[in-house]
Amino acid sequence: MKKIATIITALFLLVSCDETFDINRDPDLLPPGQANSTIFPAGIAGLAGAQGSYYALIGGFWSQFWTQNNTSNQYKDVDQYSIGTNDYQTGYAAMYDALNDIRTVKAQALAQGNTKYYLMATVLEVEASQVLTDLYDAIPYTEANNTNILYPKFNTGKETYDLMIADLKLALSKDLNSSVGDNPGKDDFLFGGDMAQWTKFGNTLLLKLYMRLTEVDPTLAQSGITTLINSGAAFLDTKDAAMTQFEDAADRSNPLYETDRRQLNTTGNLRASKTLYTYLQTNADPRLGRYYGAGVPNNQGDFLNSTTNLSLVTLSATTPFYFISREESYFLQAEALTRYFGGAGAKAKYDEGVTVAMARFGGAASTFLGTGGKYEFPTTGTVQQKVEAIIMQKWVASFPGNGYESFFEQNRTGYPRISAVPQTSESYIPGQFRISVNSQTGSLFPKRVVLPNSVKTRNPNAPALKLITDPVWWDVN
């Protein structure tokens, strides 16, 4: 597959007039404090670039937002579940390159006593590590990005989660008022130095980590979530944890748009999957016309279909990259309240999530949420019926760039449901997942991305290779 541009360098063109953002300097030679304002934005851009291109593409296929066009071959490996050890090696490397910047900032902030940069760096370290461990399971964490360790050990998925939770709780416990040294400003591409928003980002991320454990360790999940909410922790509500500095220009646009629409020789690779398309169509959801262009959807993975008027996926050059969006925050809270607080307040959070998600694309949610509405919250339903409603809306709202998150959530909860019939069947239920028509794994869905060969051959501590269909540790469905 053609190498995907992560646009890290280009993002700095947006602020190149300020020498503060000169990244062509060795971080080890920077004076105390300089790593914060110099390397921190590079880390943000690197994580947004890697997640927003490599993993957004995979996530969109495996969350069945889109399928491979039938007149091109760019992403057939993803669509038919045949990603191998020689694929997407650059994505893995790009994530750890960016984490190296973030961890440099974290180490210097800790030594200096700069609790603000320490919190910001830890939140981003955990966010990126969460994506990596949910994709690969065992990853280097405690010994990663350490120049003194040539062959870092791999922490198991369970160990990584325990470490991420502990690191995040420690950073959130720091006194930001006693921070020593520089204050974040325009080097903070997410919140411009607003530490209240960083605290909300951290709390929301911690809630997500606990929520991922609901099936594999329900006791820890319940304890962590109830303690967090009962403490009065504030979650993302008025602002997204998002990078918004994209422009409609070469090498400056949203990573997914830059990758699929500007860097490739063809711009028609991604076509509407019948899964999401028919769900929106059946519910008369106004987002249908914003997600997809004219034409008809294709059955998932049916890139040998001869249909000529397949609907093209709509992407925008200026779409933000969301580390965590407001709607994801609301849906996380709604599920937490549903599972562990008797449902009190869950409907309000769910309604907020749907409202924000639809408003992003110019839609009004009021008629969908009222009595008898297509997306009315099942207040009198069972816990599982409520969870299903929440996860279904989180799935729809993850389009286009956060499909890997809805992929994780489907593995955790089983929602959207799996169709027992082909999508060509009259009894197919819109919105249900269906195995790729050209699946290379039989009737099994992908559960992970396999570890790159470049890692296996260079690090003797790398674990044995797993199959793409082997679930990660928390996936017990």
Coordinates of C-alpha atoms in Angstrom, one line a residue:
M1 CA 0.0 0.0 0.0
K2 CA 1.2 3.5 -0.8
K3 CA 2.8 5.3 2.1
I4 CA 0.3 7.5 3.8
A5 CA 1.4 11.1 4.6
T6 CA 0.8 12.0 8.3
I7 CA 1.2 15.7 7.5
I8 CA 3.1 16.3 10.7
T9 CA 5.6 18.7 9.2
A10 CA 3.0 20.5 7.1
L11 CA 1.0 21.3 10.2
F12 CA 3.8 23.4 11.4
L13 CA 3.6 25.6 8.3
L14 CA 0.6 27.1 9.9
V15 CA 2.7 28.5 12.7
S16 CA 6.1 28.6 11.1
C17 CA 6.4 32.4 11.6
D18 CA 7.1 31.8 15.3
E19 CA 10.5 30.3 16.2
T20 CA 8.9 28.7 19.2
F21 CA 7.7 26.0 16.8
D22 CA 11.1 25.2 15.3
I23 CA 11.1 21.4 15.6
N24 CA 14.4 20.9 13.9
R25 CA 16.3 20.8 17.2
D26 CA 17.5 17.9 19.2
P27 CA 15.2 17.6 22.3
D28 CA 18.1 16.4 24.4
L29 CA 19.9 19.6 23.8
L30 CA 17.0 21.9 24.6
P31 CA 17.3 24.1 27.8
P32 CA 14.9 23.3 30.6
G33 CA 11.3 24.1 29.7
Q34 CA 11.9 24.3 26.0
A35 CA 10.7 20.8 25.3
N36 CA 7.2 21.9 26.3
S37 CA 6.5 24.6 23.8
T38 CA 8.8 23.2 21.1
I39 CA 8.0 19.5 21.0
F40 CA 4.5 19.4 22.5
P41 CA 2.8 20.7 19.3
A42 CA 4.8 18.2 17.3
G43 CA 3.4 15.4 19.4
I44 CA -0.2 16.6 19.1
A45 CA 0.2 16.8 15.3
G46 CA 1.8 13.4 15.1
L47 CA -0.9 11.7 17.0
A48 CA -3.6 13.4 15.1
G49 CA -1.9 12.5 11.8
A50 CA -1.4 8.8 12.6
Q51 CA -4.7 8.2 14.2
G52 CA -6.6 10.3 11.7
S53 CA -5.2 8.6 8.6
Y54 CA -3.9 5.0 9.1
Y55 CA -6.3 4.0 11.8
A56 CA -9.2 6.1 10.7
L57 CA -9.1 4.2 7.3
I58 CA -9.1 0.8 9.0
G59 CA -11.7 1.8 11.5
G60 CA -14.1 3.1 8.8
F61 CA -13.9 -0.2 7.0
W62 CA -14.3 -2.3 10.1
S63 CA -17.1 -0.1 11.5
Q64 CA -18.8 -0.5 8.0
F65 CA -18.9 3.2 7.2
W66 CA -17.5 2.5 3.8
T67 CA -16.3 -0.3 1.5
Q68 CA -13.7 -0.5 -1.2
N69 CA -14.7 0.8 -4.6
N70 CA -15.2 -1.9 -7.2
T71 CA -13.0 -0.2 -9.8
S72 CA -9.9 0.2 -7.6
N73 CA -7.8 -1.9 -5.2
Q74 CA -6.3 0.5 -2.7
Y75 CA -7.8 -0.9 0.4
K76 CA -8.9 -4.4 -0.5
D77 CA -6.6 -5.8 2.2
V78 CA -8.5 -4.0 4.9
D79 CA -12.0 -4.7 3.4
Q80 CA -11.4 -8.4 3.1
Y81 CA -9.6 -8.7 6.5
S82 CA -6.2 -9.6 5.1
I83 CA -4.0 -7.0 6.8
G84 CA -0.7 -8.7 7.4
T85 CA 2.6 -8.1 9.2
N86 CA 4.0 -6.0 6.3
D87 CA 1.0 -3.7 6.2
Y88 CA 0.5 -0.4 8.2
Q89 CA 4.0 -0.6 9.7
T90 CA 4.3 3.1 9.2
G91 CA 1.2 3.8 11.3
Y92 CA 2.7 2.0 14.2
A93 CA 6.0 3.8 13.9
A94 CA 4.3 7.2 13.5
M95 CA 2.4 6.7 16.7
Y96 CA 5.5 5.9 18.7
D97 CA 7.4 8.8 17.0
A98 CA 4.7 11.1 18.2
L99 CA 4.7 9.5 21.7
N100 CA 8.4 10.1 21.9
D101 CA 7.7 13.8 21.7
I102 CA 4.9 13.6 24.2
R103 CA 7.0 11.5 26.7
T104 CA 9.9 14.0 26.3
V105 CA 7.6 16.8 27.4
K106 CA 6.2 14.6 30.3
A107 CA 9.7 13.8 31.6
Q108 CA 10.9 17.4 31.5
A109 CA 7.6 18.7 33.0
L110 CA 7.9 16.2 35.9
A111 CA 11.5 17.2 36.6
Q112 CA 10.6 20.9 36.5
G113 CA 7.5 20.7 38.5
N114 CA 5.3 21.9 35.7
T115 CA 2.1 20.2 36.5
K116 CA 0.2 21.7 33.6
Y117 CA 2.4 20.2 30.9
Y118 CA 2.7 17.0 33.0
L119 CA -1.1 16.7 32.9
M120 CA -1.4 17.5 29.2
A121 CA 1.4 15.1 28.2
T122 CA 0.0 12.3 30.3
V123 CA -3.5 12.7 28.9
L124 CA -2.1 12.4 25.3
E125 CA 0.2 9.6 26.2
V126 CA -2.7 7.6 27.6
E127 CA -5.0 8.5 24.8
A128 CA -2.6 7.2 22.2
S129 CA -1.6 4.2 24.2
Q130 CA -5.3 3.3 24.6
V131 CA -5.7 3.3 20.8
L132 CA -2.6 1.2 20.4
T133 CA -3.4 -1.4 23.0
D134 CA -7.0 -1.7 21.8
L135 CA -5.7 -2.4 18.3
Y136 CA -2.6 -4.6 19.1
D137 CA -3.3 -5.8 22.7
A138 CA 0.3 -6.1 24.2
I139 CA 2.4 -3.0 23.5
P140 CA 5.6 -1.4 24.9
Y141 CA 4.5 1.1 27.6
T142 CA 6.7 1.3 30.7
E143 CA 9.9 1.0 28.6
A144 CA 8.7 2.6 25.4
N145 CA 10.6 5.6 24.0
N146 CA 13.5 5.2 26.4
T147 CA 16.8 5.8 24.6
N148 CA 18.6 3.6 27.2
I149 CA 16.5 0.6 26.4
L150 CA 17.1 -0.9 23.0
Y151 CA 14.5 -3.7 23.2
P152 CA 11.6 -2.4 25.3
K153 CA 9.4 -5.1 26.9
F154 CA 5.8 -5.5 25.9
N155 CA 3.2 -4.9 28.6
T156 CA 0.1 -7.1 28.3
G157 CA -3.1 -5.4 27.5
K158 CA -4.3 -5.9 31.1
E159 CA -1.0 -4.4 32.4
T160 CA -1.2 -1.5 30.0
Y161 CA -4.7 -0.7 31.2
D162 CA -3.7 -0.8 34.8
L163 CA -0.7 1.5 34.1
M164 CA -2.7 3.9 32.0
I165 CA -5.4 4.3 34.7
A166 CA -2.7 4.8 37.4
D167 CA -0.8 7.3 35.3
L168 CA -3.9 9.3 34.4
K169 CA -5.2 9.4 38.0
L170 CA -1.8 10.6 39.2
A171 CA -1.7 13.4 36.6
L172 CA -5.2 14.5 37.4
S173 CA -4.4 14.6 41.1
K174 CA -1.6 17.2 40.6
D175 CA -2.1 20.8 41.8
L176 CA -2.2 22.9 38.7
N177 CA -2.0 26.1 40.7
S178 CA 1.4 25.2 41.9
S179 CA 2.8 24.6 38.4
V180 CA 6.4 25.8 37.8
G181 CA 7.6 27.2 34.6
D182 CA 6.0 28.1 31.3
N183 CA 2.2 28.2 30.8
P184 CA 0.8 26.5 27.7
G185 CA -0.6 28.8 25.0
K186 CA -0.7 28.6 21.3
D187 CA 1.5 25.5 21.4
D188 CA -1.6 23.7 22.7
F189 CA -3.4 22.9 19.5
L190 CA -6.4 21.6 21.4
F191 CA -7.4 24.1 24.1
G192 CA -5.0 27.0 23.9
G193 CA -3.8 26.4 27.4
D194 CA -7.2 26.1 29.0
M195 CA -6.4 23.7 31.8
A196 CA -10.0 23.3 32.9
Q197 CA -10.6 21.7 29.5
W198 CA -7.6 19.5 29.9
T199 CA -8.9 18.2 33.2
K200 CA -12.3 17.4 31.5
F201 CA -10.4 15.6 28.8
G202 CA -8.5 13.6 31.3
N203 CA -11.6 12.7 33.3
T204 CA -13.5 11.7 30.1
L205 CA -10.6 9.5 29.0
L206 CA -10.5 7.9 32.4
L207 CA -14.2 7.2 32.1
K208 CA -13.6 5.6 28.7
L209 CA -10.8 3.3 30.1
Y210 CA -13.1 2.1 32.9
M211 CA -16.0 1.6 30.5
R212 CA -13.8 -0.6 28.3
L213 CA -13.6 -3.1 31.2
T214 CA -17.4 -3.6 31.7
E215 CA -17.4 -7.1 30.3
V216 CA -14.0 -8.4 31.3
D217 CA -13.7 -6.9 34.8
P218 CA -17.2 -5.5 35.8
T219 CA -16.2 -5.0 39.4
L220 CA -13.3 -2.7 38.6
A221 CA -15.3 -0.9 36.0
Q222 CA -18.2 -0.3 38.4
S223 CA -15.8 0.8 41.2
G224 CA -13.8 3.1 39.0
I225 CA -16.8 4.7 37.3
T226 CA -18.9 5.2 40.4
T227 CA -15.9 6.7 42.3
L228 CA -15.2 9.1 39.4
I229 CA -18.7 10.3 39.0
N230 CA -19.4 10.6 42.7
S231 CA -16.3 12.7 43.0
G232 CA -18.0 15.4 40.9
A233 CA -15.5 15.0 38.1
A234 CA -16.3 17.3 35.1
F235 CA -16.4 15.8 31.6
L236 CA -16.1 17.3 28.2
D237 CA -19.3 19.2 27.4
T238 CA -18.7 22.6 25.8
K239 CA -15.6 21.9 23.8
D240 CA -14.2 18.9 22.0
A241 CA -10.7 17.5 22.5
A242 CA -10.0 18.2 18.9
M243 CA -7.3 19.5 16.5
T244 CA -9.1 22.1 14.3
Q245 CA -6.2 23.8 12.5
F246 CA -6.7 22.2 9.1
E247 CA -7.0 24.1 5.8
D248 CA -8.2 23.1 2.3
A249 CA -4.7 23.1 0.9
A250 CA -2.1 20.5 0.1
D251 CA -0.4 19.0 3.1
R252 CA -2.6 21.1 5.5
S253 CA -5.9 19.3 5.4
N254 CA -7.6 16.7 7.7
P255 CA -5.4 13.6 7.7
L256 CA -8.1 11.3 6.3
Y257 CA -9.0 13.7 3.5
E258 CA -5.3 14.3 2.8
T259 CA -4.6 10.6 2.6
D260 CA -7.6 9.4 0.6
R261 CA -8.4 12.4 -1.5
R262 CA -5.3 14.3 -2.1
Q263 CA -2.3 11.9 -1.9
L264 CA -3.6 9.0 -3.9
N265 CA -3.9 8.6 -7.7
T266 CA -7.6 8.1 -7.4
T267 CA -10.2 9.9 -5.3
G268 CA -13.0 7.3 -5.6
N269 CA -11.8 4.5 -3.3
L270 CA -14.3 4.8 -0.4
R271 CA -17.9 4.0 -1.2
A272 CA -20.9 3.8 1.0
S273 CA -21.3 0.6 3.0
K274 CA -24.9 -0.7 3.0
T275 CA -24.6 -1.1 6.7
L276 CA -24.5 2.5 7.8
Y277 CA -26.1 3.9 4.7
T278 CA -29.3 1.9 5.0
Y279 CA -29.5 2.6 8.8
L280 CA -29.5 6.3 8.1
Q281 CA -31.9 5.9 5.1
T282 CA -34.4 3.8 7.1
N283 CA -34.5 6.4 9.9
A284 CA -34.7 9.3 7.5
D285 CA -31.6 10.7 9.2
P286 CA -30.5 14.0 7.6
R287 CA -26.9 13.0 8.0
L288 CA -27.3 10.5 5.1
G289 CA -26.8 13.3 2.6
R290 CA -23.8 14.7 4.5
Y291 CA -22.0 11.4 4.9
Y292 CA -22.6 10.1 1.3
G293 CA -23.0 11.4 -2.2
A294 CA -25.5 10.4 -4.9
G295 CA -25.8 6.8 -5.9
V296 CA -26.4 3.5 -4.1
P297 CA -24.5 1.7 -1.3
N298 CA -22.6 -1.5 -1.8
N299 CA -22.7 -4.6 0.3
Q300 CA -19.7 -4.7 2.7
G301 CA -16.6 -6.0 1.0
D302 CA -18.3 -6.6 -2.4
F303 CA -15.7 -4.9 -4.5
L304 CA -16.3 -7.4 -7.3
N305 CA -19.8 -6.0 -7.8
S306 CA -20.4 -4.5 -11.2
T307 CA -22.7 -1.7 -10.1
T308 CA -21.6 1.6 -11.6
N309 CA -23.3 4.3 -9.5
L310 CA -21.9 3.5 -6.1
S311 CA -22.3 6.4 -3.6
L312 CA -19.0 8.1 -2.8
V313 CA -18.1 8.8 0.9
T314 CA -18.1 12.5 1.6
L315 CA -14.9 13.8 3.3
S316 CA -13.9 17.4 4.0
A317 CA -10.5 19.0 4.1
T318 CA -11.3 21.0 7.2
T319 CA -13.0 18.4 9.4
P320 CA -11.3 18.5 12.8
F321 CA -9.6 15.4 14.2
Y322 CA -11.3 14.4 17.4
F323 CA -9.3 12.8 20.2
I324 CA -12.6 12.7 22.1
S325 CA -15.7 14.6 20.9
R326 CA -18.4 16.1 23.1
E327 CA -20.9 13.5 21.8
E328 CA -18.6 10.7 22.8
S329 CA -18.3 12.2 26.2
Y330 CA -22.1 12.4 26.6
F331 CA -22.6 8.8 25.4
L332 CA -19.9 7.5 27.8
Q333 CA -21.8 9.3 30.6
A334 CA -25.1 8.0 29.5
E335 CA -23.8 4.4 29.5
A336 CA -22.2 4.9 32.9
L337 CA -25.5 6.3 34.4
T338 CA -27.4 3.4 32.8
R339 CA -25.2 0.7 34.1
Y340 CA -24.3 1.9 37.6
F341 CA -26.7 4.7 38.7
G342 CA -30.1 3.1 37.9
G343 CA -30.4 5.2 34.8
A344 CA -30.8 8.5 36.5
G345 CA -29.8 11.2 34.1
A346 CA -28.9 8.8 31.3
K347 CA -31.6 10.0 29.0
A348 CA -30.5 13.6 29.3
K349 CA -26.9 12.7 28.4
Y350 CA -28.0 10.5 25.6
D351 CA -30.2 13.3 24.2
E352 CA -27.3 15.7 24.4
G353 CA -25.0 13.3 22.5
V354 CA -27.5 12.8 19.7
T355 CA -28.2 16.5 19.5
V356 CA -24.6 17.5 19.2
A357 CA -23.8 14.8 16.7
M358 CA -26.6 15.7 14.4
A359 CA -25.9 19.4 14.7
R360 CA -22.4 19.0 13.4
F361 CA -24.0 18.1 10.0
G362 CA -26.8 20.6 10.1
G363 CA -29.5 18.3 11.5
A364 CA -32.0 18.9 14.2
A365 CA -32.5 16.1 16.7
S366 CA -35.7 17.2 18.4
T367 CA -38.1 15.2 16.2
F368 CA -35.9 12.1 16.5
L369 CA -35.7 12.3 20.3
G370 CA -39.3 13.0 21.2
T371 CA -42.0 10.5 22.0
G372 CA -42.2 8.0 19.1
G373 CA -39.1 9.5 17.5
K374 CA -36.7 7.2 15.6
Y375 CA -33.9 7.7 18.3
E376 CA -36.1 8.0 21.4
F377 CA -34.2 6.8 24.4
P378 CA -35.9 3.5 25.7
T379 CA -36.4 4.9 29.2
T380 CA -38.6 1.9 30.3
G381 CA -36.4 -0.6 28.5
T382 CA -33.9 -3.0 30.0
V383 CA -30.3 -2.0 30.7
Q384 CA -29.1 -3.8 27.5
Q385 CA -31.8 -2.1 25.4
K386 CA -30.5 1.3 26.7
V387 CA -26.9 0.4 26.1
E388 CA -27.7 -0.7 22.6
A389 CA -29.4 2.6 21.9
I390 CA -26.4 4.5 23.2
I391 CA -23.8 2.4 21.3
M392 CA -25.8 2.6 18.1
Q393 CA -25.8 6.4 18.2
K394 CA -22.1 6.4 19.2
W395 CA -21.4 4.3 16.1
V396 CA -23.2 6.8 13.8
A397 CA -21.5 9.7 15.4
S398 CA -18.0 8.2 15.0
F399 CA -18.1 8.9 11.2
P400 CA -15.8 9.6 9.5
G401 CA -12.6 9.7 11.4
N402 CA -13.2 7.8 14.7
G403 CA -14.3 4.5 13.3
Y404 CA -11.7 2.6 15.3
E405 CA -13.5 3.6 18.4
S406 CA -16.9 2.3 17.2
F407 CA -15.0 -0.9 16.1
F408 CA -13.7 -1.3 19.7
E409 CA -17.2 -0.7 21.1
Q410 CA -18.8 -3.2 18.8
N411 CA -16.2 -5.8 20.0
R412 CA -17.0 -4.8 23.6
T413 CA -20.8 -4.7 23.5
G414 CA -21.9 -6.6 20.4
Y415 CA -23.6 -3.5 19.0
P416 CA -24.4 -3.0 16.2
R417 CA -25.7 -6.5 16.1
I418 CA -24.4 -9.1 13.6
S419 CA -26.7 -10.0 10.7
A420 CA -27.6 -13.6 10.2
V421 CA -28.4 -13.0 6.6
P422 CA -26.5 -11.5 3.6
Q423 CA -27.1 -7.8 2.9
T424 CA -28.7 -8.9 -0.4
S425 CA -31.5 -10.6 1.5
E426 CA -34.9 -8.9 1.9
S427 CA -34.8 -9.8 5.6
Y428 CA -31.5 -7.9 6.2
I429 CA -32.0 -5.4 9.0
P430 CA -30.4 -2.0 8.2
G431 CA -27.5 -1.2 10.5
Q432 CA -26.5 -4.7 11.3
F433 CA -22.9 -5.8 10.6
R434 CA -22.3 -8.4 8.0
I435 CA -19.1 -10.2 7.2
S436 CA -17.2 -8.9 4.2
V437 CA -18.4 -10.6 1.0
N438 CA -14.8 -11.3 0.1
S439 CA -13.7 -12.1 3.7
Q440 CA -10.3 -13.9 3.9
T441 CA -11.1 -15.1 7.4
G442 CA -14.2 -17.3 6.7
S443 CA -17.1 -16.2 8.9
L444 CA -14.9 -14.5 11.5
F445 CA -14.7 -10.7 11.9
P446 CA -11.4 -8.9 12.5
K447 CA -10.6 -8.2 16.2
R448 CA -7.2 -6.6 16.0
V449 CA -4.4 -5.3 13.8
V450 CA -1.5 -7.7 13.7
L451 CA 1.9 -6.6 15.0
P452 CA 4.1 -5.2 12.2
N453 CA 7.0 -7.4 11.0
S454 CA 9.4 -4.5 11.6
V455 CA 8.7 -4.8 15.3
K456 CA 8.9 -8.6 15.4
T457 CA 12.2 -8.8 13.6
R458 CA 13.9 -6.0 15.7
N459 CA 12.6 -6.6 19.2
P460 CA 13.2 -10.0 20.7
N461 CA 10.7 -9.1 23.4
A462 CA 7.8 -8.9 20.9
P463 CA 5.1 -11.4 21.7
A464 CA 4.1 -14.3 19.4
L465 CA 2.0 -13.2 16.4
K466 CA -1.7 -13.4 16.8
L467 CA -4.3 -13.8 14.1
I468 CA -6.3 -10.8 13.0
T469 CA -9.4 -12.7 14.3
D470 CA -8.0 -13.2 17.9
P471 CA -9.7 -10.9 20.3
V472 CA -7.8 -8.5 22.6
W473 CA -7.9 -9.2 26.3
W474 CA -11.0 -7.2 27.2
D475 CA -13.1 -8.6 24.3
V476 CA -14.9 -11.5 25.9
N477 CA -18.1 -11.4 23.8

